[in-house]
PDB file of C-alpha atoms in Angstrom:
ATOM      1  CA  MET A   1      52.666 105.314  90.719  1.00 49.00           C
ATOM      2  CA  SER A   2      49.135 105.039  92.084  1.00 52.00           C
ATOM      3  CA  ASP A   3      48.214 102.526  94.783  1.00 52.00           C
ATOM      4  CA  ALA A   4      45.900 100.758  92.329  1.00 51.00           C
ATOM      5  CA  VAL A   5      48.657 100.283  89.758  1.00 51.00           C
ATOM      6  CA  GLN A   6      51.107  99.181  92.469  1.00 51.00           C
ATOM      7  CA  LYS A   7      48.612  96.574  93.667  1.00 53.00           C
ATOM      8  CA  GLU A   8      48.122  95.308  90.125  1.00 54.00           C
ATOM      9  CA  LEU A   9      51.871  94.967  89.651  1.00 55.00           C
ATOM     10  CA  GLU A  10      51.985  92.650  92.682  1.00 69.00           C
ATOM     11  CA  VAL A  11      50.129  90.013  90.647  1.00 82.00           C
ATOM     12  CA  ASP A  12      52.469  87.100  89.817  1.00 92.00           C
ATOM     13  CA  ILE A  13      52.015  87.229  86.053  1.00 96.00           C
ATOM     14  CA  MET A  14      54.721  84.678  85.239  1.00 95.00           C
ATOM     15  CA  HIS A  15      53.186  82.130  87.611  1.00 96.00           C
ATOM     16  CA  ASN A  16      49.697  82.806  86.248  1.00 96.00           C
ATOM     17  CA  LEU A  17      50.873  82.386  82.658  1.00 97.00           C
ATOM     18  CA  LYS A  18      52.565  79.095  83.450  1.00 97.00           C
ATOM     19  CA  THR A  19      49.416  77.866  85.178  1.00 97.00           C
ATOM     20  CA  VAL A  20      47.191  78.789  82.232  1.00 97.00           C
ATOM     21  CA  LEU A  21      49.568  77.203  79.711  1.00 97.00           C
ATOM     22  CA  SER A  22      49.676  73.989  81.770  1.00 97.00           C
ATOM     23  CA  ARG A  23      45.882  73.877  81.897  1.00 97.00           C
ATOM     24  CA  ILE A  24      45.756  74.446  78.159  1.00 97.00           C
ATOM     25  CA  GLU A  25      47.990  71.415  77.630  1.00 96.00           C
ATOM     26  CA  LEU A  26      45.787  69.272  79.862  1.00 96.00           C
ATOM     27  CA  ALA A  27      42.664  70.464  78.050  1.00 96.00           C
ATOM     28  CA  VAL A  28      44.252  69.518  74.718  1.00 96.00           C
ATOM     29  CA  SER A  29      44.900  66.014  76.064  1.00 95.00           C
ATOM     30  CA  ARG A  30      41.176  65.683  76.834  1.00 94.00           C
ATOM     31  CA  ARG A  31      40.128  66.869  73.381  1.00 93.00           C
ATOM     32  CA  SER A  32      38.471  64.440  70.986  1.00 91.00           C
ATOM     33  CA  LYS A  33      40.895  62.953  68.469  1.00 89.00           C
ATOM     34  CA  ASP A  34      38.287  63.773  65.802  1.00 90.00           C
ATOM     35  CA  LEU A  35      38.974  67.495  66.194  1.00 90.00           C
ATOM     36  CA  PRO A  36      41.676  69.239  64.140  1.00 88.00           C
ATOM     37  CA  ASN A  37      45.061  68.884  65.815  1.00 85.00           C
ATOM     38  CA  ILE A  38      45.778  72.600  66.162  1.00 87.00           C
ATOM     39  CA  ALA A  39      47.804  73.777  69.168  1.00 89.00           C
ATOM     40  CA  PRO A  40      45.729  76.468  70.933  1.00 95.00           C
ATOM     41  CA  LYS A  41      47.017  80.043  70.942  1.00 96.00           C
ATOM     42  CA  LEU A  42      46.775  82.000  74.185  1.00 98.00           C
ATOM     43  CA  ILE A  43      45.686  85.627  73.921  1.00 98.00           C
ATOM     44  CA  ALA A  44      46.467  87.612  77.072  1.00 98.00           C
ATOM     45  CA  VAL A  45      43.628  90.118  77.313  1.00 98.00           C
ATOM     46  CA  SER A  46      45.208  93.271  78.729  1.00 96.00           C
ATOM     47  CA  LYS A  47      42.114  95.484  78.714  1.00 94.00           C
ATOM     48  CA  ILE A  48      42.499  98.381  81.216  1.00 93.00           C
ATOM     49  CA  LYS A  49      45.767  96.872  82.487  1.00 95.00           C
ATOM     50  CA  PRO A  50      48.861  99.130  82.642  1.00 95.00           C
ATOM     51  CA  VAL A  51      51.822  98.929  80.281  1.00 97.00           C
ATOM     52  CA  PRO A  52      54.256  97.531  82.910  1.00 96.00           C
ATOM     53  CA  MET A  53      52.046  94.437  83.281  1.00 96.00           C
ATOM     54  CA  ILE A  54      52.066  93.877  79.520  1.00 97.00           C
ATOM     55  CA  ILE A  55      55.849  94.170  79.457  1.00 97.00           C
ATOM     56  CA  GLU A  56      56.124  91.713  82.346  1.00 97.00           C
ATOM     57  CA  ALA A  57      53.941  89.176  80.524  1.00 97.00           C
ATOM     58  CA  TYR A  58      55.967  89.698  77.358  1.00 98.00           C
ATOM     59  CA  LYS A  59      59.217  89.079  79.241  1.00 97.00           C
ATOM     60  CA  ALA A  60      57.649  85.878  80.577  1.00 97.00           C
ATOM     61  CA  GLY A  61      57.255  84.684  76.978  1.00 97.00           C
ATOM     62  CA  GLN A  62      53.766  85.867  76.048  1.00 98.00           C
ATOM     63  CA  ARG A  63      53.498  87.362  72.559  1.00 98.00           C
ATOM     64  CA  HIS A  64      49.774  87.599  71.714  1.00 98.00           C
ATOM     65  CA  PHE A  65      47.755  90.292  73.507  1.00 98.00           C
ATOM     66  CA  GLY A  66      44.096  91.269  73.090  1.00 98.00           C
ATOM     67  CA  GLU A  67      42.360  94.618  73.482  1.00 98.00           C
ATOM     68  CA  ASN A  68      38.663  95.491  73.316  1.00 97.00           C
ATOM     69  CA  TYR A  69      38.881  99.211  72.594  1.00 97.00           C
ATOM     70  CA  VAL A  70      40.534 100.900  69.617  1.00 98.00           C
ATOM     71  CA  ASN A  71      41.795 103.891  71.596  1.00 97.00           C
ATOM     72  CA  GLU A  72      43.385 101.699  74.222  1.00 98.00           C
ATOM     73  CA  LEU A  73      44.992  99.335  71.714  1.00 98.00           C
ATOM     74  CA  SER A  74      46.364 102.278  69.737  1.00 98.00           C
ATOM     75  CA  GLU A  75      47.750 103.953  72.843  1.00 98.00           C
ATOM     76  CA  LYS A  76      49.449 100.789  74.089  1.00 98.00           C
ATOM     77  CA  ALA A  77      50.738  99.739  70.665  1.00 98.00           C
ATOM     78  CA  ASN A  78      52.363 103.167  70.285  1.00 98.00           C
ATOM     79  CA  ASP A  79      53.739 103.294  73.822  1.00 98.00           C
ATOM     80  CA  PRO A  80      57.522 103.935  73.661  1.00 98.00           C
ATOM     81  CA  GLN A  81      58.259 101.283  76.308  1.00 98.00           C
ATOM     82  CA  ILE A  82      56.297  98.608  74.454  1.00 98.00           C
ATOM     83  CA  LEU A  83      57.826  99.586  71.108  1.00 98.00           C
ATOM     84  CA  ASP A  84      61.278  99.340  72.670  1.00 98.00           C
ATOM     85  CA  GLN A  85      60.896  96.232  74.837  1.00 98.00           C
ATOM     86  CA  CYS A  86      58.206  94.204  73.053  1.00 98.00           C
ATOM     87  CA  LYS A  87      59.306  94.179  69.430  1.00 97.00           C
ATOM     88  CA  GLU A  88      57.569  90.872  68.589  1.00 98.00           C
ATOM     89  CA  ILE A  89      54.253  91.667  70.266  1.00 98.00           C
ATOM     90  CA  LYS A  90      51.132  90.719  68.315  1.00 98.00           C
ATOM     91  CA  TRP A  91      47.962  92.713  68.978  1.00 98.00           C
ATOM     92  CA  HIS A  92      44.530  91.132  68.581  1.00 98.00           C
ATOM     93  CA  PHE A  93      41.547  93.456  68.354  1.00 98.00           C
ATOM     94  CA  ILE A  94      38.652  91.625  70.016  1.00 98.00           C
ATOM     95  CA  GLY A  95      36.063  94.385  70.516  1.00 97.00           C
ATOM     96  CA  HIS A  96      33.315  95.897  68.403  1.00 96.00           C
ATOM     97  CA  LEU A  97      34.847  97.892  65.544  1.00 97.00           C
ATOM     98  CA  GLN A  98      33.074 101.093  64.566  1.00 95.00           C
ATOM     99  CA  THR A  99      33.633 102.368  61.025  1.00 94.00           C
ATOM    100  CA  ASN A 100      35.001 105.704  62.217  1.00 96.00           C
ATOM    101  CA  LYS A 101      37.690 103.905  64.247  1.00 97.00           C
ATOM    102  CA  ILE A 102      39.059 101.687  61.458  1.00 97.00           C
ATOM    103  CA  ASN A 103      41.881 103.994  60.401  1.00 96.00           C
ATOM    104  CA  LYS A 104      43.090 104.494  63.951  1.00 97.00           C
ATOM    105  CA  LEU A 105      43.118 100.749  64.569  1.00 97.00           C
ATOM    106  CA  LEU A 106      44.905  99.893  61.337  1.00 97.00           C
ATOM    107  CA  GLN A 107      47.659 102.413  62.064  1.00 95.00           C
ATOM    108  CA  SER A 108      48.565 100.604  65.291  1.00 96.00           C
ATOM    109  CA  PRO A 109      52.066  99.087  65.206  1.00 95.00           C
ATOM    110  CA  ASN A 110      52.183  95.278  65.353  1.00 96.00           C
ATOM    111  CA  LEU A 111      48.456  94.825  64.738  1.00 96.00           C
ATOM    112  CA  TYR A 112      48.210  91.080  64.134  1.00 97.00           C
ATOM    113  CA  ILE A 113      44.507  90.425  63.619  1.00 98.00           C
ATOM    114  CA  VAL A 114      40.993  91.882  63.785  1.00 98.00           C
ATOM    115  CA  GLU A 115      38.829  89.112  65.255  1.00 98.00           C
ATOM    116  CA  THR A 116      35.502  90.941  65.038  1.00 98.00           C
ATOM    117  CA  VAL A 117      34.533  91.348  61.369  1.00 98.00           C
ATOM    118  CA  ASP A 118      30.798  90.691  61.434  1.00 97.00           C
ATOM    119  CA  SER A 119      29.443  92.004  58.122  1.00 97.00           C
ATOM    120  CA  GLU A 120      30.340  92.343  54.459  1.00 98.00           C
ATOM    121  CA  LYS A 121      30.242  96.134  54.866  1.00 97.00           C
ATOM    122  CA  LEU A 122      32.801  96.108  57.688  1.00 98.00           C
ATOM    123  CA  ALA A 123      34.972  93.670  55.736  1.00 98.00           C
ATOM    124  CA  ASP A 124      34.884  95.979  52.727  1.00 98.00           C
ATOM    125  CA  ASN A 125      35.811  99.023  54.815  1.00 97.00           C
ATOM    126  CA  VAL A 126      38.717  97.298  56.549  1.00 98.00           C
ATOM    127  CA  ASN A 127      39.882  95.841  53.223  1.00 96.00           C
ATOM    128  CA  LYS A 128      39.841  99.263  51.564  1.00 95.00           C
ATOM    129  CA  GLN A 129      41.617 101.092  54.403  1.00 95.00           C
ATOM    130  CA  TRP A 130      44.336  98.469  54.885  1.00 95.00           C
ATOM    131  CA  GLU A 131      45.904  99.493  51.577  1.00 89.00           C
ATOM    132  CA  LYS A 132      46.974 102.766  53.234  1.00 86.00           C
ATOM    133  CA  PHE A 133      48.785 101.163  56.133  1.00 84.00           C
ATOM    134  CA  ARG A 134      50.062  97.760  55.055  1.00 79.00           C
ATOM    135  CA  ASN A 135      53.713  96.952  54.504  1.00 70.00           C
ATOM    136  CA  SER A 136      54.385  95.875  50.883  1.00 70.00           C
ATOM    137  CA  ASP A 137      51.748  93.351  49.852  1.00 76.00           C
ATOM    138  CA  SER A 138      50.959  92.008  53.333  1.00 89.00           C
ATOM    139  CA  ARG A 139      47.375  91.059  54.092  1.00 95.00           C
ATOM    140  CA  LEU A 140      45.623  91.753  57.386  1.00 97.00           C
ATOM    141  CA  ASN A 141      44.494  88.708  59.351  1.00 98.00           C
ATOM    142  CA  VAL A 142      40.793  88.728  60.196  1.00 98.00           C
ATOM    143  CA  MET A 143      38.216  86.493  61.813  1.00 98.00           C
ATOM    144  CA  VAL A 144      34.470  86.548  61.292  1.00 98.00           C
ATOM    145  CA  GLN A 145      32.596  87.086  64.557  1.00 98.00           C
ATOM    146  CA  VAL A 146      29.456  85.005  65.045  1.00 98.00           C
ATOM    147  CA  ASN A 147      26.743  85.788  67.595  1.00 96.00           C
ATOM    148  CA  THR A 148      26.177  82.199  68.687  1.00 95.00           C
ATOM    149  CA  SER A 149      24.057  83.106  71.721  1.00 91.00           C
ATOM    150  CA  ALA A 150      21.597  85.308  69.781  1.00 88.00           C
ATOM    151  CA  GLU A 151      21.852  87.982  72.485  1.00 85.00           C
ATOM    152  CA  GLU A 152      20.998  91.477  71.306  1.00 85.00           C
ATOM    153  CA  ALA A 153      23.762  92.959  73.452  1.00 84.00           C
ATOM    154  CA  LYS A 154      26.370  90.836  71.680  1.00 89.00           C
ATOM    155  CA  ASN A 155      27.919  91.695  68.344  1.00 92.00           C
ATOM    156  CA  GLY A 156      28.521  89.229  65.538  1.00 96.00           C
ATOM    157  CA  CYS A 157      26.679  87.946  62.518  1.00 97.00           C
ATOM    158  CA  ASP A 158      23.829  85.482  62.654  1.00 96.00           C
ATOM    159  CA  PRO A 159      25.170  81.922  62.339  1.00 97.00           C
ATOM    160  CA  SER A 160      23.181  81.521  59.109  1.00 97.00           C
ATOM    161  CA  GLU A 161      25.174  84.394  57.552  1.00 97.00           C
ATOM    162  CA  THR A 162      28.603  82.988  58.374  1.00 98.00           C
ATOM    163  CA  THR A 163      29.273  81.232  55.074  1.00 98.00           C
ATOM    164  CA  THR A 164      28.159  84.247  53.045  1.00 98.00           C
ATOM    165  CA  ILE A 165      30.455  86.645  54.918  1.00 98.00           C
ATOM    166  CA  VAL A 166      33.437  84.287  54.841  1.00 98.00           C
ATOM    167  CA  LYS A 167      32.923  83.759  51.098  1.00 98.00           C
ATOM    168  CA  HIS A 168      32.834  87.537  50.629  1.00 98.00           C
ATOM    169  CA  VAL A 169      36.107  87.984  52.547  1.00 98.00           C
ATOM    170  CA  LEU A 170      37.796  85.222  50.547  1.00 98.00           C
ATOM    171  CA  GLU A 171      36.602  86.390  47.140  1.00 98.00           C
ATOM    172  CA  LYS A 172      36.152  90.167  47.419  1.00 97.00           C
ATOM    173  CA  CYS A 173      38.672  91.334  50.026  1.00 97.00           C
ATOM    174  CA  GLN A 174      42.108  90.837  48.520  1.00 95.00           C
ATOM    175  CA  ASN A 175      43.820  92.710  51.353  1.00 95.00           C
ATOM    176  CA  LEU A 176      42.418  90.450  54.071  1.00 97.00           C
ATOM    177  CA  ASN A 177      43.579  87.009  55.165  1.00 97.00           C
ATOM    178  CA  PHE A 178      40.727  84.929  56.610  1.00 98.00           C
ATOM    179  CA  LYS A 179      41.918  83.042  59.690  1.00 98.00           C
ATOM    180  CA  GLY A 180      38.785  81.668  61.289  1.00 98.00           C
ATOM    181  CA  LEU A 181      35.678  82.294  63.388  1.00 98.00           C
ATOM    182  CA  MET A 182      35.228  84.007  66.741  1.00 98.00           C
ATOM    183  CA  THR A 183      32.452  84.120  69.315  1.00 97.00           C
ATOM    184  CA  ILE A 184      31.924  85.586  72.756  1.00 92.00           C
ATOM    185  CA  GLY A 185      28.973  83.443  73.756  1.00 83.00           C
ATOM    186  CA  GLN A 186      26.896  83.751  76.887  1.00 84.00           C
ATOM    187  CA  TYR A 187      28.682  84.503  80.137  1.00 83.00           C
ATOM    188  CA  ASP A 188      28.871  82.049  83.039  1.00 83.00           C
ATOM    189  CA  TYR A 189      27.442  79.056  81.210  1.00 86.00           C
ATOM    190  CA  ASP A 190      26.956  76.135  83.608  1.00 86.00           C
ATOM    191  CA  VAL A 191      28.906  73.224  82.097  1.00 84.00           C
ATOM    192  CA  SER A 192      27.062  70.794  84.364  1.00 83.00           C
ATOM    193  CA  LYS A 193      24.215  71.203  81.868  1.00 89.00           C
ATOM    194  CA  GLY A 194      26.414  69.718  79.154  1.00 89.00           C
ATOM    195  CA  PRO A 195      28.751  71.093  76.463  1.00 93.00           C
ATOM    196  CA  ASN A 196      28.463  74.853  75.911  1.00 95.00           C
ATOM    197  CA  PRO A 197      26.012  75.263  72.983  1.00 96.00           C
ATOM    198  CA  ASP A 198      27.811  78.426  71.792  1.00 97.00           C
ATOM    199  CA  PHE A 199      31.055  76.531  71.338  1.00 97.00           C
ATOM    200  CA  ILE A 200      29.258  73.617  69.690  1.00 96.00           C
ATOM    201  CA  LEU A 201      27.551  76.025  67.289  1.00 97.00           C
ATOM    202  CA  LEU A 202      30.771  77.821  66.327  1.00 98.00           C
ATOM    203  CA  ALA A 203      32.409  74.478  65.547  1.00 97.00           C
ATOM    204  CA  LYS A 204      29.358  73.599  63.468  1.00 97.00           C
ATOM    205  CA  CYS A 205      29.709  76.891  61.569  1.00 98.00           C
ATOM    206  CA  ARG A 206      33.331  75.990  60.837  1.00 97.00           C
ATOM    207  CA  ASN A 207      32.321  72.591  59.500  1.00 97.00           C
ATOM    208  CA  GLU A 208      29.728  74.245  57.298  1.00 98.00           C
ATOM    209  CA  ILE A 209      32.039  76.849  55.757  1.00 98.00           C
ATOM    210  CA  CYS A 210      34.737  74.252  55.172  1.00 98.00           C
ATOM    211  CA  THR A 211      32.285  72.008  53.363  1.00 98.00           C
ATOM    212  CA  LYS A 212      30.588  74.719  51.318  1.00 98.00           C
ATOM    213  CA  LEU A 213      33.730  76.728  50.498  1.00 98.00           C
ATOM    214  CA  ASN A 214      36.111  73.782  50.169  1.00 98.00           C
ATOM    215  CA  LEU A 215      38.417  74.948  52.969  1.00 98.00           C
ATOM    216  CA  ASP A 216      40.874  72.785  54.903  1.00 96.00           C
ATOM    217  CA  ILE A 217      39.439  72.541  58.425  1.00 95.00           C
ATOM    218  CA  ASN A 218      42.981  72.401  59.819  1.00 94.00           C
ATOM    219  CA  THR A 219      43.570  75.969  58.633  1.00 95.00           C
ATOM    220  CA  VAL A 220      40.371  77.504  60.064  1.00 97.00           C
ATOM    221  CA  GLU A 221      40.762  78.672  63.658  1.00 97.00           C
ATOM    222  CA  LEU A 222      38.114  78.985  66.371  1.00 98.00           C
ATOM    223  CA  SER A 223      38.534  81.854  68.844  1.00 98.00           C
ATOM    224  CA  MET A 224      36.335  81.069  71.829  1.00 97.00           C
ATOM    225  CA  GLY A 225      36.680  80.721  75.570  1.00 94.00           C
ATOM    226  CA  MET A 226      37.778  83.176  78.258  1.00 94.00           C
ATOM    227  CA  SER A 227      39.128  83.002  81.828  1.00 93.00           C
ATOM    228  CA  THR A 228      36.119  81.116  83.176  1.00 91.00           C
ATOM    229  CA  ASP A 229      35.759  78.557  80.409  1.00 93.00           C
ATOM    230  CA  TYR A 230      38.881  78.383  78.220  1.00 95.00           C
ATOM    231  CA  GLU A 231      39.609  74.760  79.141  1.00 95.00           C
ATOM    232  CA  HIS A 232      36.097  73.693  78.212  1.00 95.00           C
ATOM    233  CA  ALA A 233      36.387  75.669  74.973  1.00 96.00           C
ATOM    234  CA  ILE A 234      39.610  73.861  74.045  1.00 97.00           C
ATOM    235  CA  GLU A 235      37.977  70.493  74.699  1.00 96.00           C
ATOM    236  CA  LEU A 236      35.309  71.519  72.172  1.00 96.00           C
ATOM    237  CA  GLY A 237      37.799  72.670  69.530  1.00 96.00           C
ATOM    238  CA  ALA A 238      39.025  76.175  70.393  1.00 97.00           C
ATOM    239  CA  THR A 239      42.321  77.033  68.723  1.00 97.00           C
ATOM    240  CA  THR A 240      42.509  80.500  70.288  1.00 97.00           C
ATOM    241  CA  VAL A 241      41.487  81.369  73.848  1.00 98.00           C
ATOM    242  CA  ARG A 242      41.233  84.874  75.290  1.00 98.00           C
ATOM    243  CA  VAL A 243      42.294  84.969  78.941  1.00 97.00           C
ATOM    244  CA  GLY A 244      42.530  88.178  80.960  1.00 96.00           C
ATOM    245  CA  SER A 245      41.752  88.196  84.683  1.00 94.00           C
ATOM    246  CA  THR A 246      43.318  84.771  85.304  1.00 95.00           C
ATOM    247  CA  ILE A 247      46.629  86.202  84.085  1.00 96.00           C
ATOM    248  CA  PHE A 248      46.484  89.858  85.117  1.00 95.00           C
ATOM    249  CA  GLY A 249      44.109  89.782  88.085  1.00 91.00           C
ATOM    250  CA  ALA A 250      40.511  90.862  88.397  1.00 83.00           C
ATOM    251  CA  ARG A 251      39.254  93.971  86.634  1.00 72.00           C
ATOM    252  CA  PRO A 252      37.131  96.599  88.372  1.00 65.00           C
ATOM    253  CA  PRO A 253      33.337  96.301  87.986  1.00 60.00           C
ATOM    254  CA  LYS A 254      31.973  97.309  84.589  1.00 53.00           C
ATOM    255  CA  ASN A 255      30.385 100.474  85.920  1.00 48.00           C
ATOM    256  CA  ALA A 256      33.826 101.574  87.131  1.00 46.00           C
ATOM    257  CA  GLN A 257      35.456 101.070  83.760  1.00 48.00           C
ATOM    258  CA  ILE A 258      35.721 103.843  81.205  1.00 43.00           C
ATOM    259  CA  ASN A 259      34.422 103.048  77.757  1.00 46.00           C
ATOM    260  CA  ASN A 260      37.177 104.354  75.506  1.00 53.00           C
ATOM    261  CA  SER A 261      36.248 102.534  72.347  1.00 49.00           C
TER     262      SER A 261
END
């Protein structure tokens, strides 16, 4: 075992999980009563973290895990230790999905949801390919990713396209189960300036699709918020938060990470 992996395994994952879950509860208590009463789901983002850390988090009660890269999710989902010890694990794909990677992703055991569908074309491709890999008549959970910050480096549809894409998924993609909306938003937003506009906008998009498509707002999830801002996101209506470094410890700088998408 390398020194780096050994150091990572010294992180107190159980303590960190308990801390995050407690903060989630407190954030819920601060949430406006006007928001849908949906208990937030914690996604432990295990990007570039070793299998033993995932198993430790699973043994501590965590079931939902997120990965940004198809190759890494596939490798971990097929890992013999995870298959043996984490039978109820639920994988969330939260990175940009390239068309040529769809099949590999959909073959991953225990794939729970693809949170990053951002076009009708991608929805159609995932819908078509899922027929090959699904069990019986099961549908694949998906979210529509919205680029709320209008940053060119970020993926996601334009907010104005959200209703059109969701309508397409609901009406044209019989193998997909629409679960909600997802955004990354700008990093390191200063909350002293007021509520995060990306989170406000995603909630607005949800209101719009529910009104125009006659959906029950209590069934439409919002995936937003990460280690630095998940509490704030919950206060503004997040039903899914994606937390990595606060649970597993800091990741190496981006330029030291390998892009294995």
